[in-house]
Amino acid sequence: MTTIYDISKATGFSPTTVSKALNNYPDVSEKTKQIILKKASEMGYIPNSHARILTTKKSWTIGILFDEKLNIGIKHPFFNAIIESFKKNVEMKGYDLLFISKDIGKNPITYLDHCKIRGVDGVIIITSDPKNEQIQEIINSDFPCVLVDNESDVASSVYSDNLRGCYLAVEYLYSLGHRKIAHIYGSQETFAGKIRYEGFINALEKLNLEKIDEYLVDGGYFSFDGGYRAMKKF
């Protein structure tokens, strides 16, 4: 099994420099880092996770908290797309992913307790209810958090331009000559649903189209069944 001392001998750099390069320390030049990383790859170096944790004071683990009202979990199409992209990027940075739940074994615990037990370095939160007390507890904790498709005054957030996107959709239909344009909107309890509804109404106003209540139907929490039922209602 290849060690940092083997890489040190092969590259001529000190074990300390090798260790810093492998752990992406900023005080190692990019040129030196690339030489060491290339040699480590050639020699089949596999880092010792325990040693890495002790050296960097990090767990190299990011928690994923997915909380939605449909209770279909990982099968959710939105969840699949987001997590797959997130997974590829964090793995490139050397991190593992851990799903955060409220239960470990038969013992119910809070999301925050689970994060503390596992010692994650940060948490990505995908939720339809950011005001949930347990989620707010994590957002207001010391764990760095990133919310997906939600807003927060405390945590960072990444979301689509739902307002502009909905406007562009209506504008495109209008450009094709359509004037009776309906909207199946997401639950107004969700960030995306609320903003998209607003974008639709803005588009109607700017294009001088009448707002017709019968053309607005709640599709729920972005499920296939919810969309189907809304279309049947139309």
CSV table of C-alpha atoms in Angstrom, one decimal:
chain,number,residue,atom,x,y,z
A,1,MET,CA,0.0,0.0,0.0
A,2,THR,CA,1.4,3.4,-1.1
A,3,THR,CA,2.1,5.9,1.7
A,4,ILE,CA,2.9,9.6,1.6
A,5,TYR,CA,6.6,8.6,2.3
A,6,ASP,CA,6.6,6.6,-0.9
A,7,ILE,CA,5.3,9.6,-2.8
A,8,SER,CA,7.8,11.8,-1.0
A,9,LYS,CA,10.7,9.6,-2.1
A,10,ALA,CA,9.4,9.4,-5.7
A,11,THR,CA,8.9,13.1,-6.1
A,12,GLY,CA,11.7,14.5,-4.0
A,13,PHE,CA,9.3,16.6,-1.9
A,14,SER,CA,9.1,16.3,1.9
A,15,PRO,CA,6.4,14.2,3.5
A,16,THR,CA,4.9,17.4,4.9
A,17,THR,CA,4.6,19.0,1.5
A,18,VAL,CA,3.1,15.8,0.0
A,19,SER,CA,0.6,15.7,2.8
A,20,LYS,CA,-0.4,19.3,2.3
A,21,ALA,CA,-0.7,18.9,-1.4
A,22,LEU,CA,-2.9,15.8,-1.0
A,23,ASN,CA,-5.1,17.7,1.4
A,24,ASN,CA,-5.3,20.8,-0.8
A,25,TYR,CA,-3.6,23.2,1.5
A,26,PRO,CA,-3.2,26.8,0.1
A,27,ASP,CA,0.5,27.2,1.0
A,28,VAL,CA,1.6,24.6,-1.7
A,29,SER,CA,2.0,26.0,-5.2
A,30,GLU,CA,-0.3,24.7,-7.9
A,31,LYS,CA,2.7,23.3,-9.9
A,32,THR,CA,4.0,21.3,-6.9
A,33,LYS,CA,0.5,20.1,-6.1
A,34,GLN,CA,-0.1,18.8,-9.6
A,35,ILE,CA,3.2,16.9,-9.7
A,36,ILE,CA,2.4,15.3,-6.3
A,37,LEU,CA,-1.2,14.5,-7.3
A,38,LYS,CA,-0.1,13.0,-10.6
A,39,LYS,CA,2.5,10.8,-8.9
A,40,ALA,CA,0.0,9.7,-6.2
A,41,SER,CA,-2.4,8.7,-8.9
A,42,GLU,CA,0.2,6.7,-10.8
A,43,MET,CA,1.3,4.9,-7.6
A,44,GLY,CA,-2.3,4.1,-6.7
A,45,TYR,CA,-2.3,6.1,-3.5
A,46,ILE,CA,-5.4,5.7,-1.4
A,47,PRO,CA,-5.7,8.2,1.6
A,48,ASN,CA,-6.2,6.9,5.1
A,49,SER,CA,-9.5,8.4,6.1
A,50,HIS,CA,-8.7,8.5,9.8
A,51,ALA,CA,-5.3,10.1,9.3
A,52,ARG,CA,-6.9,12.6,6.9
A,53,ILE,CA,-9.6,13.6,9.5
A,54,LEU,CA,-6.9,14.1,12.2
A,55,THR,CA,-4.7,16.1,9.9
A,56,THR,CA,-7.3,18.4,8.5
A,57,LYS,CA,-9.8,18.6,11.4
A,58,LYS,CA,-12.6,17.9,9.0
A,59,SER,CA,-14.8,14.8,8.4
A,60,TRP,CA,-14.8,15.2,4.6
A,61,THR,CA,-18.5,14.4,4.7
A,62,ILE,CA,-21.4,16.6,3.6
A,63,GLY,CA,-24.9,15.9,4.8
A,64,ILE,CA,-27.9,15.8,2.5
A,65,LEU,CA,-31.2,16.7,4.1
A,66,PHE,CA,-34.2,15.9,1.8
A,67,ASP,CA,-37.6,16.7,3.3
A,68,GLU,CA,-40.7,16.8,1.2
A,69,LYS,CA,-44.4,16.3,1.7
A,70,LEU,CA,-44.9,13.6,-1.0
A,71,ASN,CA,-42.9,11.0,1.0
A,72,ILE,CA,-41.5,9.5,-2.1
A,73,GLY,CA,-37.9,10.3,-1.2
A,74,ILE,CA,-35.1,9.6,-3.6
A,75,LYS,CA,-37.6,8.6,-6.3
A,76,HIS,CA,-38.6,12.2,-6.7
A,77,PRO,CA,-37.4,13.4,-10.2
A,78,PHE,CA,-36.2,16.7,-9.0
A,79,PHE,CA,-34.2,15.1,-6.2
A,80,ASN,CA,-32.5,12.7,-8.6
A,81,ALA,CA,-31.3,15.5,-10.9
A,82,ILE,CA,-30.0,17.8,-8.1
A,83,ILE,CA,-28.3,15.1,-6.1
A,84,GLU,CA,-26.6,13.4,-9.1
A,85,SER,CA,-25.0,16.7,-10.1
A,86,PHE,CA,-24.1,17.6,-6.5
A,87,LYS,CA,-22.6,14.1,-6.0
A,88,LYS,CA,-20.3,14.4,-9.0
A,89,ASN,CA,-19.0,17.8,-7.9
A,90,VAL,CA,-18.4,17.0,-4.2
A,91,GLU,CA,-16.6,13.8,-5.1
A,92,MET,CA,-14.2,15.7,-7.2
A,93,LYS,CA,-13.4,17.7,-4.1
A,94,GLY,CA,-12.8,14.6,-2.1
A,95,TYR,CA,-16.0,14.6,0.0
A,96,ASP,CA,-18.4,11.8,0.8
A,97,LEU,CA,-22.2,12.2,1.1
A,98,LEU,CA,-24.4,11.3,4.0
A,99,PHE,CA,-28.2,11.3,4.1
A,100,ILE,CA,-29.5,13.0,7.2
A,101,SER,CA,-32.6,11.4,8.8
A,102,LYS,CA,-34.5,11.9,12.0
A,103,ASP,CA,-34.0,8.3,13.0
A,104,ILE,CA,-31.0,6.2,13.7
A,105,GLY,CA,-32.0,2.6,14.3
A,106,LYS,CA,-35.1,2.8,16.4
A,107,ASN,CA,-34.1,6.0,18.2
A,108,PRO,CA,-35.8,9.2,16.9
A,109,ILE,CA,-33.4,12.1,16.9
A,110,THR,CA,-33.5,15.6,15.4
A,111,TYR,CA,-31.8,16.5,12.1
A,112,LEU,CA,-29.3,18.6,14.0
A,113,ASP,CA,-28.4,15.8,16.4
A,114,HIS,CA,-27.7,13.5,13.5
A,115,CYS,CA,-25.4,16.1,12.0
A,116,LYS,CA,-23.6,16.4,15.3
A,117,ILE,CA,-23.3,12.6,15.7
A,118,ARG,CA,-21.8,12.2,12.2
A,119,GLY,CA,-19.7,15.4,12.4
A,120,VAL,CA,-20.6,16.5,8.9
A,121,ASP,CA,-18.7,19.6,7.5
A,122,GLY,CA,-21.9,21.1,6.0
A,123,VAL,CA,-25.4,20.4,4.9
A,124,ILE,CA,-27.3,20.8,1.6
A,125,ILE,CA,-31.1,21.2,2.3
A,126,ILE,CA,-33.8,20.4,-0.2
A,127,THR,CA,-37.2,20.9,1.4
A,128,SER,CA,-40.7,22.0,0.6
A,129,ASP,CA,-41.1,23.5,4.1
A,130,PRO,CA,-38.0,25.6,5.1
A,131,LYS,CA,-40.0,26.9,8.1
A,132,ASN,CA,-40.0,23.4,9.7
A,133,GLU,CA,-38.6,23.8,13.2
A,134,GLN,CA,-36.0,21.1,12.9
A,135,ILE,CA,-34.8,22.5,9.6
A,136,GLN,CA,-34.6,26.0,11.0
A,137,GLU,CA,-32.6,24.5,13.9
A,138,ILE,CA,-29.9,23.4,11.5
A,139,ILE,CA,-30.0,26.6,9.4
A,140,ASN,CA,-29.3,28.6,12.6
A,141,SER,CA,-26.6,26.2,13.9
A,142,ASP,CA,-22.9,26.3,13.3
A,143,PHE,CA,-23.1,23.9,10.3
A,144,PRO,CA,-22.6,25.7,6.9
A,145,CYS,CA,-25.9,25.2,5.0
A,146,VAL,CA,-27.0,25.6,1.4
A,147,LEU,CA,-30.7,25.6,0.6
A,148,VAL,CA,-31.9,24.5,-2.8
A,149,ASP,CA,-34.9,26.4,-4.4
A,150,ASN,CA,-35.6,28.3,-1.2
A,151,GLU,CA,-34.6,31.6,0.3
A,152,SER,CA,-33.0,32.3,3.7
A,153,ASP,CA,-31.6,35.4,5.5
A,154,VAL,CA,-29.2,33.1,7.3
A,155,ALA,CA,-28.0,30.3,5.0
A,156,SER,CA,-26.8,30.4,1.4
A,157,SER,CA,-29.2,29.4,-1.3
A,158,VAL,CA,-29.2,28.3,-4.9
A,159,TYR,CA,-32.4,28.5,-6.9
A,160,SER,CA,-33.7,28.9,-10.5
A,161,ASP,CA,-34.9,32.3,-11.7
A,162,ASN,CA,-38.5,31.1,-11.3
A,163,LEU,CA,-40.0,34.6,-11.9
A,164,ARG,CA,-38.2,35.2,-15.2
A,165,GLY,CA,-38.7,31.6,-16.3
A,166,CYS,CA,-42.4,31.6,-15.9
A,167,TYR,CA,-42.7,35.0,-17.7
A,168,LEU,CA,-40.6,33.6,-20.6
A,169,ALA,CA,-42.9,30.6,-20.9
A,170,VAL,CA,-46.0,32.7,-21.1
A,171,GLU,CA,-44.3,35.2,-23.5
A,172,TYR,CA,-43.4,32.3,-25.8
A,173,LEU,CA,-46.9,30.9,-26.0
A,174,TYR,CA,-48.2,34.5,-26.6
A,175,SER,CA,-45.7,34.9,-29.5
A,176,LEU,CA,-47.3,31.8,-31.1
A,177,GLY,CA,-50.6,33.5,-31.1
A,178,HIS,CA,-52.1,31.9,-28.0
A,179,ARG,CA,-54.3,34.1,-25.8
A,180,LYS,CA,-56.1,31.6,-23.5
A,181,ILE,CA,-53.1,30.6,-21.4
A,182,ALA,CA,-53.5,28.6,-18.2
A,183,HIS,CA,-51.2,27.8,-15.3
A,184,ILE,CA,-50.8,24.7,-13.2
A,185,TYR,CA,-49.0,26.1,-10.3
A,186,GLY,CA,-47.1,24.5,-7.5
A,187,SER,CA,-48.3,24.6,-3.9
A,188,GLN,CA,-48.2,28.2,-2.6
A,189,GLU,CA,-46.5,26.8,0.5
A,190,THR,CA,-43.4,26.2,-1.6
A,191,PHE,CA,-40.9,28.9,-2.6
A,192,ALA,CA,-40.9,27.8,-6.3
A,193,GLY,CA,-44.7,27.5,-6.5
A,194,LYS,CA,-45.2,31.0,-5.1
A,195,ILE,CA,-42.7,32.7,-7.2
A,196,ARG,CA,-43.8,31.0,-10.5
A,197,TYR,CA,-47.4,32.0,-9.8
A,198,GLU,CA,-46.2,35.6,-9.3
A,199,GLY,CA,-44.3,35.3,-12.6
A,200,PHE,CA,-47.4,34.1,-14.4
A,201,ILE,CA,-49.5,36.9,-13.1
A,202,ASN,CA,-46.8,39.5,-14.1
A,203,ALA,CA,-46.8,38.1,-17.6
A,204,LEU,CA,-50.5,38.4,-17.9
A,205,GLU,CA,-50.4,42.0,-16.8
A,206,LYS,CA,-47.5,43.0,-19.2
A,207,LEU,CA,-49.1,41.2,-22.1
A,208,ASN,CA,-52.6,42.7,-21.3
A,209,LEU,CA,-54.1,39.3,-20.9
A,210,GLU,CA,-57.1,38.8,-18.7
A,211,LYS,CA,-56.6,36.8,-15.4
A,212,ILE,CA,-59.2,34.1,-15.5
A,213,ASP,CA,-59.6,32.1,-12.2
A,214,GLU,CA,-60.6,28.9,-14.1
A,215,TYR,CA,-57.2,29.0,-15.9
A,216,LEU,CA,-55.4,28.7,-12.5
A,217,VAL,CA,-55.2,25.3,-10.9
A,218,ASP,CA,-53.1,24.1,-7.9
A,219,GLY,CA,-50.9,21.2,-8.9
A,220,GLY,CA,-49.7,20.5,-5.4
A,221,TYR,CA,-46.1,19.5,-4.6
A,222,PHE,CA,-44.8,19.0,-8.1
A,223,SER,CA,-45.8,15.3,-8.5
A,224,PHE,CA,-46.9,13.5,-11.6
A,225,ASP,CA,-50.2,12.7,-10.0
A,226,GLY,CA,-50.7,16.3,-8.9
A,227,GLY,CA,-50.1,17.5,-12.5
A,228,TYR,CA,-52.4,14.8,-13.9
A,229,ARG,CA,-55.3,15.8,-11.6
A,230,ALA,CA,-54.8,19.5,-12.3
A,231,MET,CA,-55.0,18.8,-16.1
A,232,LYS,CA,-58.1,16.7,-15.6
A,233,LYS,CA,-59.7,19.6,-13.8
A,234,PHE,CA,-58.9,21.9,-16.8
